[in-house]
Tab-separated table of C-alpha atoms in Angstrom:
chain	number	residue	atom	x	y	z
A	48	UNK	CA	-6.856	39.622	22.891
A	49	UNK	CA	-5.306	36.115	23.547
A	50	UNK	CA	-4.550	33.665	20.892
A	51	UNK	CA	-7.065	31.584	21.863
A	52	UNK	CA	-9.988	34.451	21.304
A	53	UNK	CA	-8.204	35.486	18.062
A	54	UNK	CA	-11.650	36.083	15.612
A	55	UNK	CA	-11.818	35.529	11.951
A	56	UNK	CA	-13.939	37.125	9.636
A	57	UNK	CA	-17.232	35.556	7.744
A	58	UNK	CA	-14.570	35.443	4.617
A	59	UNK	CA	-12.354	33.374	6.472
A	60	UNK	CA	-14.735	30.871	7.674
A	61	UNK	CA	-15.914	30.563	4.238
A	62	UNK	CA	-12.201	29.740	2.878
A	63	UNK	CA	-11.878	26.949	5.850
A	64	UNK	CA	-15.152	25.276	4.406
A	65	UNK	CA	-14.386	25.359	1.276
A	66	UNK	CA	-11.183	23.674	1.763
A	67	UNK	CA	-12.142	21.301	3.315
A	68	UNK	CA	-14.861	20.665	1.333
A	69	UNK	CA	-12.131	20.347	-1.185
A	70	UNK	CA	-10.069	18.311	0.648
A	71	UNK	CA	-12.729	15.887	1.468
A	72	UNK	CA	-13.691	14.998	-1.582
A	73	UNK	CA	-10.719	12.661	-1.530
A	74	UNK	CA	-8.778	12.205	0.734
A	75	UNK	CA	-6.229	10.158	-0.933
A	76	UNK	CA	-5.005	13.201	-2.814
A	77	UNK	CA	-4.626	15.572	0.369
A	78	UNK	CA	-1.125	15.778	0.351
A	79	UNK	CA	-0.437	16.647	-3.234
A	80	UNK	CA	-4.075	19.167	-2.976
A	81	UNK	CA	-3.832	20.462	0.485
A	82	UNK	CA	-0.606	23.056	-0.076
A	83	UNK	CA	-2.175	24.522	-3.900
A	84	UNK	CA	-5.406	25.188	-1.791
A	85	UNK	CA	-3.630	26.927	1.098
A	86	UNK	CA	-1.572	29.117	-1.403
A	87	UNK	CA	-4.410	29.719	-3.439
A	88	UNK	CA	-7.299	30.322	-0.350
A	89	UNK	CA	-4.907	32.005	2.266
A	90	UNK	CA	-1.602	32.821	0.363
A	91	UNK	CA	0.831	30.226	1.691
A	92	UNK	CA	2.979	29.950	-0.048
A	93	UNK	CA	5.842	28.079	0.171
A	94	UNK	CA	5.442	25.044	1.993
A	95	UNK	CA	7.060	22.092	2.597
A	96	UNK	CA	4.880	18.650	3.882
A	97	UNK	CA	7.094	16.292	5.945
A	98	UNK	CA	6.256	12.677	7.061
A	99	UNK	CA	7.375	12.500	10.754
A	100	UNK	CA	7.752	9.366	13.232
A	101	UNK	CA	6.840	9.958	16.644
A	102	UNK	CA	10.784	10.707	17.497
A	103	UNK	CA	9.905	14.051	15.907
A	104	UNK	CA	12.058	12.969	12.696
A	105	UNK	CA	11.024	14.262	9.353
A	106	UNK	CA	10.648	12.352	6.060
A	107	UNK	CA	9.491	12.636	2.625
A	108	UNK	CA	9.253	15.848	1.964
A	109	UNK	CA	7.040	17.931	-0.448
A	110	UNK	CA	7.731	21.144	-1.517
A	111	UNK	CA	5.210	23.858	-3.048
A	112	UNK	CA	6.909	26.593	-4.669
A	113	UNK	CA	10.387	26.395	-2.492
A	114	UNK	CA	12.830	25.383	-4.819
A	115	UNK	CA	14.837	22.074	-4.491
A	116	UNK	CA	18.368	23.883	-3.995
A	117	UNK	CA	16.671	25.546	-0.682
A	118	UNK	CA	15.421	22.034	0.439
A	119	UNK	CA	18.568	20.268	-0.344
A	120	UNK	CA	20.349	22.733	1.910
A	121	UNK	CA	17.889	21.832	4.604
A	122	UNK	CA	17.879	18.296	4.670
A	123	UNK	CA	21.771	18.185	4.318
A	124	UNK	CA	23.429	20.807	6.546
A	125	UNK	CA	20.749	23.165	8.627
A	126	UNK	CA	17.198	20.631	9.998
A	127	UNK	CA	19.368	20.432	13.374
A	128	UNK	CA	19.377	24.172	13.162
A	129	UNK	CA	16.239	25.111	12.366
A	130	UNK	CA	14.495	26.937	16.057
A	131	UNK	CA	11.109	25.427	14.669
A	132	UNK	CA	12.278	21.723	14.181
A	133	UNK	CA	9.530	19.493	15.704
A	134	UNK	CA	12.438	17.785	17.466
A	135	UNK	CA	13.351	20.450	19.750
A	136	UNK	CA	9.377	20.869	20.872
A	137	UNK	CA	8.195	17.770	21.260
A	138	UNK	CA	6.402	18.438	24.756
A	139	UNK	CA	4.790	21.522	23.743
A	140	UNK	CA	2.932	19.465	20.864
A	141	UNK	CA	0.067	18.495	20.534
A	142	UNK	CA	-1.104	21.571	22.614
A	143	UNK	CA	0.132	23.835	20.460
A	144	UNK	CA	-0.661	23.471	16.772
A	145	UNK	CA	1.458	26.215	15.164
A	146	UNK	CA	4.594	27.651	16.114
A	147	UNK	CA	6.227	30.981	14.675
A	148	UNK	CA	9.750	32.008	14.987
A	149	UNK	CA	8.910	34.940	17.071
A	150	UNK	CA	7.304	31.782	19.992
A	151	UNK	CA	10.519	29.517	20.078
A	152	UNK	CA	13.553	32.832	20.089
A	153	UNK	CA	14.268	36.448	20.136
A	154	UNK	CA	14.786	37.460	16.243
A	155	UNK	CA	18.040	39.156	16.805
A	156	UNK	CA	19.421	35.672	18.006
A	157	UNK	CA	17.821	34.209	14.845
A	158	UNK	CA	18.972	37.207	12.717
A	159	UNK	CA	22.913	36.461	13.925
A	160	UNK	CA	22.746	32.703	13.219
A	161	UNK	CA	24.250	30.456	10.315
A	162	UNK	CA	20.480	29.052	10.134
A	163	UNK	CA	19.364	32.465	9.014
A	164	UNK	CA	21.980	34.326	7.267
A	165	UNK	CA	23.397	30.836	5.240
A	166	UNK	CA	19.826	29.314	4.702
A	167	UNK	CA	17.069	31.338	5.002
A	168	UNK	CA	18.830	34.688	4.178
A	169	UNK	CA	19.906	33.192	0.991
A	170	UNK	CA	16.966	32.211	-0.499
A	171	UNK	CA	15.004	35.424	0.553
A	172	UNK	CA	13.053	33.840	3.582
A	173	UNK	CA	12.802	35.746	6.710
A	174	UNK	CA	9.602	34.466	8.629
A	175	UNK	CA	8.774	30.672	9.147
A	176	UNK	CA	6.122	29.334	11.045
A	177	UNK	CA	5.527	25.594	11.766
A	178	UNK	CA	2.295	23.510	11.800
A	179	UNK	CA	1.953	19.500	13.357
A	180	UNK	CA	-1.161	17.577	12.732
A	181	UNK	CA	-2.139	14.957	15.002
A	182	UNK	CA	-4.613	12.252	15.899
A	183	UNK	CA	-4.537	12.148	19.810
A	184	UNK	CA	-0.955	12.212	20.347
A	185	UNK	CA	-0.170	10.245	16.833
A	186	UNK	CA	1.434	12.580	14.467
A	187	UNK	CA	0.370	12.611	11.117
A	188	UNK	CA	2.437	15.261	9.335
A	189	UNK	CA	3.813	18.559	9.728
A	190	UNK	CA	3.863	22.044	7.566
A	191	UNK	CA	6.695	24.380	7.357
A	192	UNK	CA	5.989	27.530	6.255
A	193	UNK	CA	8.310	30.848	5.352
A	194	UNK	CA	8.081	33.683	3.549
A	195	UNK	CA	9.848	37.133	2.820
A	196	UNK	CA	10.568	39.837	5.428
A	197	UNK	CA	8.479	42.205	3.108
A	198	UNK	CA	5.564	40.623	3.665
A	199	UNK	CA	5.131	40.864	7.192
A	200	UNK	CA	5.665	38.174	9.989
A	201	UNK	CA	2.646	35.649	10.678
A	202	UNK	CA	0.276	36.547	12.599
A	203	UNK	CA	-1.892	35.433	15.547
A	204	UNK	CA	-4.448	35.546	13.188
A	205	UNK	CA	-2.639	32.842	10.905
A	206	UNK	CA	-2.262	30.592	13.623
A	207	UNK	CA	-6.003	30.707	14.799
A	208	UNK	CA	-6.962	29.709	10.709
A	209	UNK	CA	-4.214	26.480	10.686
A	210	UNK	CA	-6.169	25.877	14.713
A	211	UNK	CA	-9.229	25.627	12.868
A	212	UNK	CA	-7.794	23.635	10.085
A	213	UNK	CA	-5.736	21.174	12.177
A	214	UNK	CA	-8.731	18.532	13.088
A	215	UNK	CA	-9.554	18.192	9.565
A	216	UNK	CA	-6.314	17.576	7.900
A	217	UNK	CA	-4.936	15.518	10.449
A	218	UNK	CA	-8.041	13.364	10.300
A	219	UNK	CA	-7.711	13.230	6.521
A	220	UNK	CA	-3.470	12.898	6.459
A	221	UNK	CA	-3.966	10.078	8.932
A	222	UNK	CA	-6.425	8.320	6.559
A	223	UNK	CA	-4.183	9.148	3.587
A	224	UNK	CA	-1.298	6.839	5.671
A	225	UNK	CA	-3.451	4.711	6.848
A	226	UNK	CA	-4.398	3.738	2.785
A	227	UNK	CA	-0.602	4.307	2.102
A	228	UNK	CA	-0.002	1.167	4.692
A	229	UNK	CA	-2.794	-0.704	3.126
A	230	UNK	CA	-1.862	-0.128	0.032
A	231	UNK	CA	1.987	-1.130	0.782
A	232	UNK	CA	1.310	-4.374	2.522
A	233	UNK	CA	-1.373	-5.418	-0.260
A	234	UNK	CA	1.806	-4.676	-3.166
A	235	UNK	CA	4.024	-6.710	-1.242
A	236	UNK	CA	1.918	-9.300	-0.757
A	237	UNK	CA	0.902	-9.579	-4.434
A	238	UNK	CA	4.726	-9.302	-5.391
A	239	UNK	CA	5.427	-11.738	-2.845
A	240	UNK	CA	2.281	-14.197	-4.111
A	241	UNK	CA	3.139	-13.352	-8.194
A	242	UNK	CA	6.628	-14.745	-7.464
A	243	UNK	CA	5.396	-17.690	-5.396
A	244	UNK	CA	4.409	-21.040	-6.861
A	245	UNK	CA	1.816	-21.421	-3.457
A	246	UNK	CA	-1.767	-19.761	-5.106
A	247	UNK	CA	-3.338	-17.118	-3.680
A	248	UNK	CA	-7.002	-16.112	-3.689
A	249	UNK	CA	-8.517	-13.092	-1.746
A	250	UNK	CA	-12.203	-12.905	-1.071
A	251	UNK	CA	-14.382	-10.291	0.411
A	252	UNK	CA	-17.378	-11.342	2.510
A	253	UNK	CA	-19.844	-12.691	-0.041
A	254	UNK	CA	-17.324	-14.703	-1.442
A	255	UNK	CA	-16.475	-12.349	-4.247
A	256	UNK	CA	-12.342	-12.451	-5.683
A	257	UNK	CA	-10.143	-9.184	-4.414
A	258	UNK	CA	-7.076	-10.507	-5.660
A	259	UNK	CA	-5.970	-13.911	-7.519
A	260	UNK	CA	-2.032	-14.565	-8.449
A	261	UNK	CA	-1.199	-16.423	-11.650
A	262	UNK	CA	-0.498	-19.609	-9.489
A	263	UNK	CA	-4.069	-19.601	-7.894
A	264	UNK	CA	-5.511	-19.305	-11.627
A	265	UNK	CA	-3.779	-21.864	-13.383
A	266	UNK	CA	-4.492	-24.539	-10.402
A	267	UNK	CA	-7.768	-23.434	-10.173
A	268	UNK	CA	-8.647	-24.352	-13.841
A	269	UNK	CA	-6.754	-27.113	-13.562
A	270	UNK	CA	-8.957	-28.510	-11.006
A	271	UNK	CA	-12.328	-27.490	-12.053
A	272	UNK	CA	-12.311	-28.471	-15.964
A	273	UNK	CA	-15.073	-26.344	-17.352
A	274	UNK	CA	-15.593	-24.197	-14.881
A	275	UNK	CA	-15.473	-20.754	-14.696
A	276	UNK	CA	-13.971	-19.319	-11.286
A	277	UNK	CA	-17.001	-18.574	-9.742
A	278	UNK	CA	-18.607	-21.876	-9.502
A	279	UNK	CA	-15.131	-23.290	-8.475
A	280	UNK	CA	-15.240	-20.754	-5.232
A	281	UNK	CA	-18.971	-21.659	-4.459
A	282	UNK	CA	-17.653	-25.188	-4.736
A	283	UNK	CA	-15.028	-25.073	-2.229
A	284	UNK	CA	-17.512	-23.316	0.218
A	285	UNK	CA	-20.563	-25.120	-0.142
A	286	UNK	CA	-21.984	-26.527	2.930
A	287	UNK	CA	-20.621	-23.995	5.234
A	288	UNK	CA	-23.059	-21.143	4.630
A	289	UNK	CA	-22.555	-18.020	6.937
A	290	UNK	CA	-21.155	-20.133	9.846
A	291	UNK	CA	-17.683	-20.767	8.248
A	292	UNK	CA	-14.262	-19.587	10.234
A	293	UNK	CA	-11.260	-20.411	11.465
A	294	UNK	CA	-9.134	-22.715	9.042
A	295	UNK	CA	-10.100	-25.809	7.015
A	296	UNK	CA	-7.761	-27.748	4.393
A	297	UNK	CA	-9.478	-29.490	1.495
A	298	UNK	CA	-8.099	-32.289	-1.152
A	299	UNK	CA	-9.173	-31.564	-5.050
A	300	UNK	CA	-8.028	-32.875	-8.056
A	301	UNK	CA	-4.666	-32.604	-7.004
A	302	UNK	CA	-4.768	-29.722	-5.042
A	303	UNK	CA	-4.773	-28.896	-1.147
A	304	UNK	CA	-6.538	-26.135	-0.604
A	305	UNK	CA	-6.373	-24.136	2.705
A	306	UNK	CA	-9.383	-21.547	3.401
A	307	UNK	CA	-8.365	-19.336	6.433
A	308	UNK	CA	-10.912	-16.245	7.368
A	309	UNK	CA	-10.474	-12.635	8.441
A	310	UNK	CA	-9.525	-13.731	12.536
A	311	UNK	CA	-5.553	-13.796	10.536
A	312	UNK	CA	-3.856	-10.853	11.126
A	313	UNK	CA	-2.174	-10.795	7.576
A	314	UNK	CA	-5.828	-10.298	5.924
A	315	UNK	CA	-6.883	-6.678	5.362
A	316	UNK	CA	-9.428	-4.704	5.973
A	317	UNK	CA	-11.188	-5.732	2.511
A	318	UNK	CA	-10.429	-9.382	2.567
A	319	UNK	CA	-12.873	-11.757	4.639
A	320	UNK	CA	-10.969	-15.225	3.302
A	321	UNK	CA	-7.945	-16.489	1.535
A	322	UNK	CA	-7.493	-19.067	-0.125
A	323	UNK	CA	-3.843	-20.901	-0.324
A	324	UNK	CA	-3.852	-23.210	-3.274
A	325	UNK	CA	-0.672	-25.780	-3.143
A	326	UNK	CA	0.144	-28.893	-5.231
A	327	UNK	CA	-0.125	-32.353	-3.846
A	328	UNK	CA	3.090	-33.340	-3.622
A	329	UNK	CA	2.136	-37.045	-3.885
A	330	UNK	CA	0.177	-36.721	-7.099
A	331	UNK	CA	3.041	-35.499	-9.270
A	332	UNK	CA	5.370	-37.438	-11.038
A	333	UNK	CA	8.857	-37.619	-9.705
A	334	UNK	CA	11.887	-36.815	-12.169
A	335	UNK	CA	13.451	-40.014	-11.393
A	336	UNK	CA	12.731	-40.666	-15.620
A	337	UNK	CA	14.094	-37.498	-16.290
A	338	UNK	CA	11.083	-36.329	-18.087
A	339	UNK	CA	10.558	-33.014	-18.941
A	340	UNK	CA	8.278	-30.103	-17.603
A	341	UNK	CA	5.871	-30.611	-20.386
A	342	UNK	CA	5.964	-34.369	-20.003
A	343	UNK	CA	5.263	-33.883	-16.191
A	344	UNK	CA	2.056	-31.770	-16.743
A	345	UNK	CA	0.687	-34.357	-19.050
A	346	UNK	CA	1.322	-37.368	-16.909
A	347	UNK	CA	-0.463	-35.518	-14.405
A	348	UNK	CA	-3.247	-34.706	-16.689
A	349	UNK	CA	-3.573	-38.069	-18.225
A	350	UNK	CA	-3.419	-39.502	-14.592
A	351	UNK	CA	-6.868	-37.465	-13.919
A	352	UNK	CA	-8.531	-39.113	-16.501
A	353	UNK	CA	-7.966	-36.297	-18.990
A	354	UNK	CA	-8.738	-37.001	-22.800
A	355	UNK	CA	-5.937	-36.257	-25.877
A	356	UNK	CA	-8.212	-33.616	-26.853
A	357	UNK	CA	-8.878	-32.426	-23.157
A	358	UNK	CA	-5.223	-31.995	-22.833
A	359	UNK	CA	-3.998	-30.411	-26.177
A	360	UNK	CA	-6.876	-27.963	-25.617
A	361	UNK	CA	-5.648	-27.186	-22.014
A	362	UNK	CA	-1.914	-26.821	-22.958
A	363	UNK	CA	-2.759	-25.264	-26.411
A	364	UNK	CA	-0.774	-27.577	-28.486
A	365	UNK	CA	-2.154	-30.359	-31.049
A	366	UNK	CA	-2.873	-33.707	-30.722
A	367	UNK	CA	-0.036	-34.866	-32.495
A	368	UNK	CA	2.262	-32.662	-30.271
A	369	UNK	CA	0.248	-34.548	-27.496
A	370	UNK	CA	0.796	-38.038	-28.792
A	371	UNK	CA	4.549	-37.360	-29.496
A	372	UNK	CA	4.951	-36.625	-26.244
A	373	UNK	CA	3.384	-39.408	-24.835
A	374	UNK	CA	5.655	-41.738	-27.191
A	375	UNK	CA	8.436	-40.101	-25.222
A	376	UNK	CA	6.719	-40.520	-21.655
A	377	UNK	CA	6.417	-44.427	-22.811
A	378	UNK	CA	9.901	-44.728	-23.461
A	379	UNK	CA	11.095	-43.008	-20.556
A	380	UNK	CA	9.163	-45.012	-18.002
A	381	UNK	CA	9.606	-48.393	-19.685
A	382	UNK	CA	5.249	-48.862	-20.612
A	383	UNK	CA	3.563	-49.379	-24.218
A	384	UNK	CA	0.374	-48.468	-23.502
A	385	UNK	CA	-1.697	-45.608	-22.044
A	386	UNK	CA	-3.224	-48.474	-19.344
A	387	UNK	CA	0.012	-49.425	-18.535
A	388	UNK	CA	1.533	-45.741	-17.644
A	389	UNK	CA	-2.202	-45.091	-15.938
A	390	UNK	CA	-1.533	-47.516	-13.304
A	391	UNK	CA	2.373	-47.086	-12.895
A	392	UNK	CA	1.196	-43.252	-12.013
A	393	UNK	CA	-1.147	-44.358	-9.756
A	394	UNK	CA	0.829	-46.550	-8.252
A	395	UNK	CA	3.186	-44.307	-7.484
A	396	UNK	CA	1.204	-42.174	-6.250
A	397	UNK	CA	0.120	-44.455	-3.371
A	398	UNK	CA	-4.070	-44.368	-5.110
């Protein structure tokens, strides 16, 4: 009987489906799931679950019931030894799912080598058998698996259960990377927008917020006094109904804000428009009167037309902190009245 035409039993089948019934129940979990439910279904084990690139290099491994002495001697002195190391059979995957010792070398060669009698000797292993998962010819991961000589070497049979397996995981380890990636660019853009003083708004298709940075919230308050953030979105996007794309750049209170849909390659899956929310430059008050970062905001503020009130309440502090600071601002910039700084702000501004 060939490999091919190896047969499991009824049993068997039923473990497979329940695994993977397992597995797919989320699939975001199926590394740190999928080598407790082969130990527990089919008695695997000790595992290990490598990342690998498509040089056949291994990477963040996970280890079920090997110990971390055994996998530090791996990584640092014997992976270039190892007869089952995905390296040395790259062109016999993806054809072949699962490789045992017993299909790569004779045993008594394995038997006199360091790899065996300095690794695998050591920590009790005799048998190891080796397991890639792909999507076409994409890895997604590979399983190493040993045991003790006492319990037998693996069998044809064990290699027709991880054929039957393969499709599955690989399908749900390439998902699981394919979230990792999403998931990485989406925290380094958020780290990268939380640190930025640019805003930041991501929207899905009905115009609903994914993701806002502190920036993005405190301009859009500032611009939309009394408003909470939904009308301010509808506002920005009224009059372009469904037929919206490409880029546009709009001029609010202050504020340019650029709208740029999903046709940008930085935008995930999730995200149907950004919004990038930037100061106008020309609306702020230079520091050529050396006022200070408070004094700034409420120039700004009283240059929109902002009440005392309006502006204490916005910058939670009082009135009379308000007014003392506007004593100050009158001083600095040479005015006595709140007319007189108006139109010295305005004028600068070129409005």
């Amino acid at each position: 009987m060939t490999a091919m035409h190896m047969n499991l039993s009824s049993l068997e089948y039923e473990k497979i489906t329940r695994l993977i019934h397992t597995l797919s129940m989320s699939f975001k979990k199926g590394t740190t799931e999928l080598q407790h439910l082969l130990s527990e279904y089919f008695g695997y084990h000790s595992s290990i679950l490598w990342k690998i690139d498509q040089n056949g290099n291994l990477s963040n491994p996970i280890n079920h019931r090997i110990s971390d002495d055994f996998l530090g001697d791996y990584i640092a002195l014997f992976q270039n030894q190892d007869y089952l190391h995905p390296k040395h059979h790259l062109r016999r995957f993806p054809n072949e799912i699962a490789l045992r010792l017993e299909d790569v070398t004779q045993l008594k060669d394995y038997e006199a080598s360091d790899y065996y009698r300095e690794l695998m000797k050591k920590h009790t292993y005799y048998h190891e058998m080796v397991v890639t998962f792909h999507t076409g010819n994409q890895f997604n991961g590979v399983l190493g698996l040993a045991k003790p000589k006492s319990q037998g070497a693996f069998s044809e049979k064990d290699r027709t259960i991880f054929r039957t397996l393969a499709p599955i995981i690989s399908n749900l380890l390439h998902l699981e990377n394919e979230y990792e990636e999403q998931r990485k660019l989406k925290d380094m853009l958020e780290a990268f927008a939380d640190k930025n003083h640019s805003g930041l708004i991501l929207l899905d298709q009905h115009y609903q917020v994914i993701y806002m940075n502190r920036s993005a919230m405190r301009f859009s308050q500032e611009a939309s006094i009394k408003r909470n953030i939904e009308s301010f979105i509808e506002s920005l996007f009224a009059g372009w109904g469904n037929g919206f794309s490409g880029s546009s750049i709009q001029h609010l209170q202050g504020f340019n804000f650029r709208i740029i849909t999903h046709h940008e390659p930085f935008l995930s899956k999730e995200s149907r428009y950004a919004v990038i929310i930037e100061e106008d430059k020309s609306n702020l008050v230079q520091e050529d009167y050396q006022l200070t970062k408070r004094e700034q905001e409420i120039c700004f503020l009283l240059k929109k037309g902002w009440t005392y009130k309006e502006i204490s309440e916005k910058l939670y502090i009082s009135v009379h902190t308000v007014n003392k600071h506007i004593k100050n601002i009158y001083q600095k910039m040479g005015v006595n009245s709140r007319a007189t700084l108006q139109a010295k702000l305005l004028n600068r501004s070129g409005t």
